[in-house]
mmCIF file of C-alpha atoms and ligand atoms in Angstrom:
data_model
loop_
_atom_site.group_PDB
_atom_site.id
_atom_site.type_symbol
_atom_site.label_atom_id
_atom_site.label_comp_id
_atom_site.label_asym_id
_atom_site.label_seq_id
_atom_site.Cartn_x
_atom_site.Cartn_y
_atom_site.Cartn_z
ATOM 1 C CA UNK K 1 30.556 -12.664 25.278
ATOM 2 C CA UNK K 2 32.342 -15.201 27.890
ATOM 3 C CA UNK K 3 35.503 -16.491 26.303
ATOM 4 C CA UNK K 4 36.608 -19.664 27.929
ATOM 5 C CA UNK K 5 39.905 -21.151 26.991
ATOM 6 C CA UNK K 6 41.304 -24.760 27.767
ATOM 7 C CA UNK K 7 44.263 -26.249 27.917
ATOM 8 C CA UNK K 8 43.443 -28.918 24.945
ATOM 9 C CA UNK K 9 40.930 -30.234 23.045
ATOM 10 C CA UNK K 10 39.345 -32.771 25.115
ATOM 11 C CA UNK K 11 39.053 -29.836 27.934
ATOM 12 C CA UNK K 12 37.467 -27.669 25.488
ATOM 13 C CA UNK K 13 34.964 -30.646 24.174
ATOM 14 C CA UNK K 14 34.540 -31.470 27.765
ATOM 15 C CA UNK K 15 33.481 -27.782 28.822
ATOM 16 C CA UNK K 16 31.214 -27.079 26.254
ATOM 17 C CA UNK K 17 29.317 -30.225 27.128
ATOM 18 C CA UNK K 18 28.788 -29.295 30.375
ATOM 19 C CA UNK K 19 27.133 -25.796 28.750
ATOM 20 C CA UNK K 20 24.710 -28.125 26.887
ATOM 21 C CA UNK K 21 24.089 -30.643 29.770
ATOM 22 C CA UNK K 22 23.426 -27.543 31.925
ATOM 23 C CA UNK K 23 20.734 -26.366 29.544
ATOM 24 C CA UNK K 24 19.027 -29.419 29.363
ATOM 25 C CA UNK K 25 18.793 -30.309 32.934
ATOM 26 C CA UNK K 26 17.288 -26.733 33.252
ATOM 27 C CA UNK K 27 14.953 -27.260 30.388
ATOM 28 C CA UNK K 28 14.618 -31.286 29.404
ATOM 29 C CA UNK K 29 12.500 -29.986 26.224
ATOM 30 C CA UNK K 30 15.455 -27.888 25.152
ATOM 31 C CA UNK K 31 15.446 -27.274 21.605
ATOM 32 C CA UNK K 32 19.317 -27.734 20.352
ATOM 33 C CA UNK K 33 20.883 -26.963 17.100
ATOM 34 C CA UNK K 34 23.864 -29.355 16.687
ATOM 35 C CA UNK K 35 26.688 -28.098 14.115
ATOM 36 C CA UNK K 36 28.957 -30.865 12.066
ATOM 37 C CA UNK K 37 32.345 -31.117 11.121
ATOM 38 C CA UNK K 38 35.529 -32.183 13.304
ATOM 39 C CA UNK K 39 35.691 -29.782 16.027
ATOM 40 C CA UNK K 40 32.512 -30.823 18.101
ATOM 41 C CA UNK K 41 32.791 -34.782 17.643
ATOM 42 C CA UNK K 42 34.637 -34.534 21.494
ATOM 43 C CA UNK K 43 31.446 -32.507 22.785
ATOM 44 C CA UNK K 44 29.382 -35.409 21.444
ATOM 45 C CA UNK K 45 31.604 -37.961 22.555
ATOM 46 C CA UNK K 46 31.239 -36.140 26.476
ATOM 47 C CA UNK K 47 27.077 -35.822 25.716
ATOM 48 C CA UNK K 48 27.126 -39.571 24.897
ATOM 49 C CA UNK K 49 29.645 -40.397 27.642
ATOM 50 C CA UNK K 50 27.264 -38.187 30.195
ATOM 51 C CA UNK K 51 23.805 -39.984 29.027
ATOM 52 C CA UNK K 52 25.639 -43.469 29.744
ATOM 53 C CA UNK K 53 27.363 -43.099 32.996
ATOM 54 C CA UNK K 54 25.500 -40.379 34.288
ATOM 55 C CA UNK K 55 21.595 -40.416 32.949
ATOM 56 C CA UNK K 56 21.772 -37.106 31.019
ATOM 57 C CA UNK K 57 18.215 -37.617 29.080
ATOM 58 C CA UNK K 58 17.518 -36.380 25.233
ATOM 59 C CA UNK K 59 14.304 -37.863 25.230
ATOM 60 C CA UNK K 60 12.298 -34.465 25.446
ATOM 61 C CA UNK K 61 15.067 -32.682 23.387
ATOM 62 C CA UNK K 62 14.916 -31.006 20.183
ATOM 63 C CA UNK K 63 17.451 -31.019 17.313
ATOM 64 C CA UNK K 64 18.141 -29.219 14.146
ATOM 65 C CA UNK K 65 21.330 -29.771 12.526
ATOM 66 C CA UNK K 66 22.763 -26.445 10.930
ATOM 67 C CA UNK K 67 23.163 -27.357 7.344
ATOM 68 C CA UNK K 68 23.185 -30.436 4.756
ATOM 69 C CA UNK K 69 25.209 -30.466 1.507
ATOM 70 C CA UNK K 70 23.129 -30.666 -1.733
ATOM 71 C CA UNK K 71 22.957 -34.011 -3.101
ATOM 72 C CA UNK K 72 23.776 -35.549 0.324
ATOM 73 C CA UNK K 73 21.281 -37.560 2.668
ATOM 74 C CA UNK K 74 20.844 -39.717 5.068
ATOM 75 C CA UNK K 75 21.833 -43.464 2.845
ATOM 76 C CA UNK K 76 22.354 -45.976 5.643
ATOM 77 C CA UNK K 77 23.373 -48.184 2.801
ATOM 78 C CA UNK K 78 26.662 -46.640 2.581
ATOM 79 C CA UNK K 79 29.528 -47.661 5.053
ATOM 80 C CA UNK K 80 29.638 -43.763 7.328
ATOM 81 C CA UNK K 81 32.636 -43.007 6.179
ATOM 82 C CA UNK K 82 31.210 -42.897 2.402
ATOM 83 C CA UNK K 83 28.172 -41.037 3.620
ATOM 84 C CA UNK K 84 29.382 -37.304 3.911
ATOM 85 C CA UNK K 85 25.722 -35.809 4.973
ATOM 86 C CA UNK K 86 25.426 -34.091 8.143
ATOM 87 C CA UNK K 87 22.313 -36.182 8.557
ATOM 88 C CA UNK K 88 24.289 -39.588 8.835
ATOM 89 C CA UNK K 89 26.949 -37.851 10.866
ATOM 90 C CA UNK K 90 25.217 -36.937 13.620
ATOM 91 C CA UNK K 91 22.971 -40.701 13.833
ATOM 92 C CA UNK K 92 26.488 -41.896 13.457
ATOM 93 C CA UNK K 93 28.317 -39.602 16.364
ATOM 94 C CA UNK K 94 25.712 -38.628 18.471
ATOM 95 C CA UNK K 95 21.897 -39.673 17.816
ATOM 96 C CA UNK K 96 22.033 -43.369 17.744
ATOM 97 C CA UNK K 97 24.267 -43.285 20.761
ATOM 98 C CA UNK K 98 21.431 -41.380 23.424
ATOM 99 C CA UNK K 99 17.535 -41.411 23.663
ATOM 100 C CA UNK K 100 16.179 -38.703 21.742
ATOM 101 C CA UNK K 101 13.323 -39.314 19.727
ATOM 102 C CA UNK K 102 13.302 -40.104 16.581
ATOM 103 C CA UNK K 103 10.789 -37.494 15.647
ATOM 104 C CA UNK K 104 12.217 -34.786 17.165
ATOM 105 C CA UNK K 105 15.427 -34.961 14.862
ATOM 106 C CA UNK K 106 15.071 -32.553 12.555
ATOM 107 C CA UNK K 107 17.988 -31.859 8.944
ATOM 108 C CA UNK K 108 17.555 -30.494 5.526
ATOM 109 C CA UNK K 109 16.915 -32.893 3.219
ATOM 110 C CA UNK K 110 20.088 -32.823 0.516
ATOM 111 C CA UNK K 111 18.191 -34.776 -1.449
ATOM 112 C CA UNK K 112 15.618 -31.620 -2.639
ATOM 113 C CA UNK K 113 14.924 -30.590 -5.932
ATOM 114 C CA UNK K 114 13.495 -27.805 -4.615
ATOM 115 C CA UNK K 115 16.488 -25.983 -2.226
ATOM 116 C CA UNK K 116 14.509 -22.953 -1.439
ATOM 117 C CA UNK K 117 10.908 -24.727 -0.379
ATOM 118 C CA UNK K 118 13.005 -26.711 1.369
ATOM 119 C CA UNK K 119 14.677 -23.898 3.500
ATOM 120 C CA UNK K 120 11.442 -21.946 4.081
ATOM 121 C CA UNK K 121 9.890 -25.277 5.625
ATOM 122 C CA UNK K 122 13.243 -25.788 7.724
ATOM 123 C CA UNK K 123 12.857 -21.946 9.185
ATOM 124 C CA UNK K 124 9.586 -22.769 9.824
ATOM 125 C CA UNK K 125 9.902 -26.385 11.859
ATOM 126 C CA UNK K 126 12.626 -24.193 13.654
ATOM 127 C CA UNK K 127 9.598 -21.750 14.603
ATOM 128 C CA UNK K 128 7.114 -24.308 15.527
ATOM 129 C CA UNK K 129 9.742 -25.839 17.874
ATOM 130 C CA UNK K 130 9.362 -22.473 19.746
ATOM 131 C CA UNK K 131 13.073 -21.353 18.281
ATOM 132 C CA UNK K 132 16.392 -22.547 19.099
ATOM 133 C CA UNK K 133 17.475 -22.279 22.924
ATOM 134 C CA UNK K 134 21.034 -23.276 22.330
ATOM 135 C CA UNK K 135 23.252 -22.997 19.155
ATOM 136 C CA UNK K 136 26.460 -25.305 18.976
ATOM 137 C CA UNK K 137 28.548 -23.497 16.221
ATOM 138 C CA UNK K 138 32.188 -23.882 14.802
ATOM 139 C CA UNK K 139 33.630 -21.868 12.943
ATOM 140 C CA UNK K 140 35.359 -22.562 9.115
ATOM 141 C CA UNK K 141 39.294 -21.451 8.188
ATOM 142 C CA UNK K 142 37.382 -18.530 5.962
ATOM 143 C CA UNK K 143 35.107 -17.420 8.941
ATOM 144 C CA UNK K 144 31.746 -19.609 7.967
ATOM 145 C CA UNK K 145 29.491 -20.140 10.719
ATOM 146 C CA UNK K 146 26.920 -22.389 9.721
ATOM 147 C CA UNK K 147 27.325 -22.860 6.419
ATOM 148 C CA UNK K 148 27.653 -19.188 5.692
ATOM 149 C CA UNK K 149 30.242 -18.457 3.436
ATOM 150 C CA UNK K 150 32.157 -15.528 3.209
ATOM 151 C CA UNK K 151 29.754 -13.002 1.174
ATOM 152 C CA UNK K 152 26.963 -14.267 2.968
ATOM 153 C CA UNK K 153 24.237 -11.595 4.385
ATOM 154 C CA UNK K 154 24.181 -11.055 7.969
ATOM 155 C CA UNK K 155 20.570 -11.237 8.213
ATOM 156 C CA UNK K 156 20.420 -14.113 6.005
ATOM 157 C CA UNK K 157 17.557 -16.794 6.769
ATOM 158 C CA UNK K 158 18.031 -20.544 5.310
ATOM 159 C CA UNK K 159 19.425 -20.739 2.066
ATOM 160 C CA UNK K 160 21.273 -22.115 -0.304
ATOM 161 C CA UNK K 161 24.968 -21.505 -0.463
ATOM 162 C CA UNK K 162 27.907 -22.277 -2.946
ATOM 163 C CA UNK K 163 30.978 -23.444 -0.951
ATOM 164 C CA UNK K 164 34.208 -21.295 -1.771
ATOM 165 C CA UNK K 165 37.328 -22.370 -3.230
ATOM 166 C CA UNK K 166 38.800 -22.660 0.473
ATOM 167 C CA UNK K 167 35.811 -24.990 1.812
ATOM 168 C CA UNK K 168 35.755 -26.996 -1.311
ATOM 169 C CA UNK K 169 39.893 -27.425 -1.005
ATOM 170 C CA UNK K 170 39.436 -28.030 2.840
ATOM 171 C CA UNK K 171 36.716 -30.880 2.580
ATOM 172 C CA UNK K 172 38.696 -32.919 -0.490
ATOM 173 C CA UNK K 173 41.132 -33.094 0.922
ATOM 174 C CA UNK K 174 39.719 -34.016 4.359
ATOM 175 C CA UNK K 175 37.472 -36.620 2.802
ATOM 176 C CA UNK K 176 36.416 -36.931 -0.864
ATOM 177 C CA UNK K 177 40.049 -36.935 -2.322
ATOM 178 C CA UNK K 178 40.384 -40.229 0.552
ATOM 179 C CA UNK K 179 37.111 -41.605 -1.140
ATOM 180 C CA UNK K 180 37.801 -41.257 -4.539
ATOM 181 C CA UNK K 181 35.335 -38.810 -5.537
ATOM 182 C CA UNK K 182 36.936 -36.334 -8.067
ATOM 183 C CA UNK K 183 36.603 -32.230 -7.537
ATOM 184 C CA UNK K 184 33.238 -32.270 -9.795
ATOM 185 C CA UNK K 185 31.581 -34.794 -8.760
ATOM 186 C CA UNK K 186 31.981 -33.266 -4.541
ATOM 187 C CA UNK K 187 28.740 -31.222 -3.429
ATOM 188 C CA UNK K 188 29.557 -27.264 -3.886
ATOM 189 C CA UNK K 189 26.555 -26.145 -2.474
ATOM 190 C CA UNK K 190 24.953 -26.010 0.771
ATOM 191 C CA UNK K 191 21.439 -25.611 2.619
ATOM 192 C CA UNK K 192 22.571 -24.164 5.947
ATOM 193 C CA UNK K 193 21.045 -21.996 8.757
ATOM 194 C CA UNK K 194 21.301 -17.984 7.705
ATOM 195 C CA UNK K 195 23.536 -15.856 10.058
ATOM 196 C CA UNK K 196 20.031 -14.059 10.664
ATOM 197 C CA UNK K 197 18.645 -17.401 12.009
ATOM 198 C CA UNK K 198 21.424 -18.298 14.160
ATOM 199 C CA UNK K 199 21.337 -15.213 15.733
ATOM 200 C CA UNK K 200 17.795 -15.788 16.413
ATOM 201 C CA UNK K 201 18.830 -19.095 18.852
ATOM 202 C CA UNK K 202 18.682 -17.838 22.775
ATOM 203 C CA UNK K 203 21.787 -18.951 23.717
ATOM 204 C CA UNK K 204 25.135 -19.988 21.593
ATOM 205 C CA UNK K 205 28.404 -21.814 22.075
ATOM 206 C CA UNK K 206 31.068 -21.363 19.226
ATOM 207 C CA UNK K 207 34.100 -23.778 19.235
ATOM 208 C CA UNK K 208 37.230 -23.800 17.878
ATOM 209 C CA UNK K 209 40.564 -26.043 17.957
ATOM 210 C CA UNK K 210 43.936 -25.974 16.829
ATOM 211 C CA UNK K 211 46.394 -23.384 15.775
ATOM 212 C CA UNK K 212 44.817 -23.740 11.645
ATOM 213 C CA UNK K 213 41.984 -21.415 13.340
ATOM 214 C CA UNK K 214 43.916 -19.121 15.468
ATOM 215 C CA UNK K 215 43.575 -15.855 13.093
ATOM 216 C CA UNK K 216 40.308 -16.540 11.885
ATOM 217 C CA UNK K 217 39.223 -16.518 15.586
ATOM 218 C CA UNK K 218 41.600 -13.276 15.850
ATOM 219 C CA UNK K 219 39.382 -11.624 12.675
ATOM 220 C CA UNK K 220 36.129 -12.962 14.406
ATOM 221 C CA UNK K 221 36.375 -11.509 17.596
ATOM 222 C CA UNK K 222 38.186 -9.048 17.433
ATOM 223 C CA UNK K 223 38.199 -7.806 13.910
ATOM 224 C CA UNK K 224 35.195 -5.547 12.246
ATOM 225 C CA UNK K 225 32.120 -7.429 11.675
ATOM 226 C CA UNK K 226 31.548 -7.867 7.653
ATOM 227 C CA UNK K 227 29.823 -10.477 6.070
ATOM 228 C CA UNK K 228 33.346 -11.662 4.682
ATOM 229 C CA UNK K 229 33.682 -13.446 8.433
ATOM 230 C CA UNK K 230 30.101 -14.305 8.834
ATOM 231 C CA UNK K 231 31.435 -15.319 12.075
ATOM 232 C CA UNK K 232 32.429 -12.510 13.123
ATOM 233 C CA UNK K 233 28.081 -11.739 13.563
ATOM 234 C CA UNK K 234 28.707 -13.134 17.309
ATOM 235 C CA UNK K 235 29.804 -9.487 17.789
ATOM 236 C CA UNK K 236 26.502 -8.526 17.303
ATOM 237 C CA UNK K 237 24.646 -11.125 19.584
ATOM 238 C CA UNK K 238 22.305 -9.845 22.081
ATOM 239 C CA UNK K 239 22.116 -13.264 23.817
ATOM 240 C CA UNK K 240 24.198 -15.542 25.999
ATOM 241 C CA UNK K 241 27.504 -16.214 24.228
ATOM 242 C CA UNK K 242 30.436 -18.749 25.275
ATOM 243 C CA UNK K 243 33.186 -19.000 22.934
ATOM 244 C CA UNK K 244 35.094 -22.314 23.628
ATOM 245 C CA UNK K 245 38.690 -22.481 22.751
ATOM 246 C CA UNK K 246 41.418 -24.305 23.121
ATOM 247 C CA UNK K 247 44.729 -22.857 23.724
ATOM 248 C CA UNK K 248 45.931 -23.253 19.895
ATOM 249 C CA UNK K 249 43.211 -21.735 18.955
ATOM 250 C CA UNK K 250 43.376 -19.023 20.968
ATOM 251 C CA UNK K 251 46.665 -18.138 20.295
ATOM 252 C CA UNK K 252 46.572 -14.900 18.131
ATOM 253 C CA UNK K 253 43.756 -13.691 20.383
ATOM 254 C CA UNK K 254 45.267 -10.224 22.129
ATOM 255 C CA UNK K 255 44.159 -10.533 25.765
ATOM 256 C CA UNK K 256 44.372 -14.656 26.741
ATOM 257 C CA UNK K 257 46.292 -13.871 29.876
ATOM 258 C CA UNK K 258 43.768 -11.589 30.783
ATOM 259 C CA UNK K 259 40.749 -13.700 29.535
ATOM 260 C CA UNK K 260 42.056 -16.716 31.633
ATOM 261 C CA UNK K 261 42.301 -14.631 34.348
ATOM 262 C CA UNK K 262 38.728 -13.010 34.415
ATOM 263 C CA UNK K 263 37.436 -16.503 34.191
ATOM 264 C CA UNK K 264 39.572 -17.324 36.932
ATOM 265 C CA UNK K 265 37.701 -14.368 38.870
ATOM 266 C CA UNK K 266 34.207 -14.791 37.625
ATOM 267 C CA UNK K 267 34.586 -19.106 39.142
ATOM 268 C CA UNK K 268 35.941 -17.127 42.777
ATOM 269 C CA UNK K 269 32.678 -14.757 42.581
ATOM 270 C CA UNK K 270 30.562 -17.509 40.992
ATOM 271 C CA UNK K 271 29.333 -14.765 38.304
ATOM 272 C CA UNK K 272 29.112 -14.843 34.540
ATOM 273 C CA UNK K 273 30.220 -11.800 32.626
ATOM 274 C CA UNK K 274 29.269 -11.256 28.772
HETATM 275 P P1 LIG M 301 35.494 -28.115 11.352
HETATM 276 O O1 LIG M 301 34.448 -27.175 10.634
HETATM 277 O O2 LIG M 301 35.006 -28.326 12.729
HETATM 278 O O3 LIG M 301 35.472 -29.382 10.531
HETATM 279 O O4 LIG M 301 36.795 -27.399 11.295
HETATM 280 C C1 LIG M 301 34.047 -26.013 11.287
HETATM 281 C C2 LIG M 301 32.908 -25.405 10.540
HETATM 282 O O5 LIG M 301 32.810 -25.626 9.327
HETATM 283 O O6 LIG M 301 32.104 -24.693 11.159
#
């Protein structure tokens, strides 16, 4: 796995874009699974940014977004900021901001009365596409990647997933407590991509900002793998792996010094090391 760490935020957004630019200049058809939440609205903002100023096309590209909440969907009737699905997030960030295709955007629908039908056919599209070349994760304050709580099997395909007490506390008070919306009435479940299925894409980034991630990133890199950090899976990745950081967030790792200087090394030999 190549650990890069930067300075801030905006230099981590801004090197993880480049990652995804790369891959789509090398393959314009690239099929991309896009991940939600705050840490990766600066890589869209640098995508968006790239595709004005600099031509970066999505109109061959592929997109699934990792996971929608249950009883959330795309309502473009609602102002954004009272639309909490993942769906409306990334028209709102990213989509509606670049030239992919309209049909080649692809999210759970929240809406479903039927989660598990609805996974299958999700796994499925993701097959069709020919799989997932790159996988643009973050990573929760209880180790979620995707939407994989802790608990969640490693070899876990897309499901259906309760949130935990953490993720519920986290996202009231990020958003619905701000809205109004009272502790029953927020979603507690979750359609997401399975650990399995992640580790399935050809090629992943994982992200992470800010000193409220610095041990989780600790207990996900370097601690055992258990399905109590589902991220902590990445250990077991056979693919290409960057792990984008920024300096908070890599913090409580035990090596930066050394990581920053191996990168350092690998730019003067122009070589990548896992
Ligand atoms: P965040 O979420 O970027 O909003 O912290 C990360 C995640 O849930 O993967």
């Amino acid at each position: 796995m190549a650990i890069f760490i930067r300075d801030n935020y905006d230099q981590m957004s801004k090197a993880a874009a480049k990652i995804i630019a790369k891959q789509i200049k090398s393959k314009p058809d690239s099929v991309l699974g896009l991940a939600t939440g705050f840490t990766p609205i600066g890589v869209y903002r640098e995508l968006v940014r790239m595709h004005k100023e600099e031509g970066l096309s999505f109109k061959d590209v592929k997109a699934f977004t990792l996971y929608e909440y249950l009883g959330e969907g795309f309502d473009i009737i609602k102002p954004y900021g009272l639309d909490k699905s993942c769906a409306r997030y990334m028209h709102e960030e990213f989509f509606k901001h670049v030239d992919i295709k309209k049909e080649n955007i692809h999210y759970f629908d929240g809406y479903t009365d039927d989660p598990a039908k609805t996974c299958e056919e999700y796994e499925l599209a993701i097959k069709k596409a020919g799989g997932i070349d790159l996988q643009l994760l973050g990573i929760g304050r209880d180790g979620h990647w995707g939407f994989n709580e802790p608990g969640s099997s490693l070899g876990s395909r897309c499901h259906l997933v309760g949130l935990t007490k953490q993720t519920l506390d986290d996202n009231y008070e990020d958003f619905y407590r701000k809205v109004g919306i009272t502790r029953d009435e927020m979603p507690h479940f979750c359609l997401t991509m399975g650990v399995g299925t992640i580790l399935e894409a050809k090629k992943l980034i994982m992200l992470a900002s800010g000193t409220k991630k610095a041990s989780i990133v600790k207990e996900a890199l370097e601690g055992p793998i258990t399905s109590h950090v589902t991220a902590s899976a990445i250990q077991l990745y056979g693919g290409e792996v960057t792990v984008v950081l920024d300096m908070d967030a890599a913090s409580e790792l035990s090596n930066v010094d050394h990581i920053l200087h191996l990168e350092k090394m690998s730019k003067k030999y122009n070589l990548r090391a896992e």
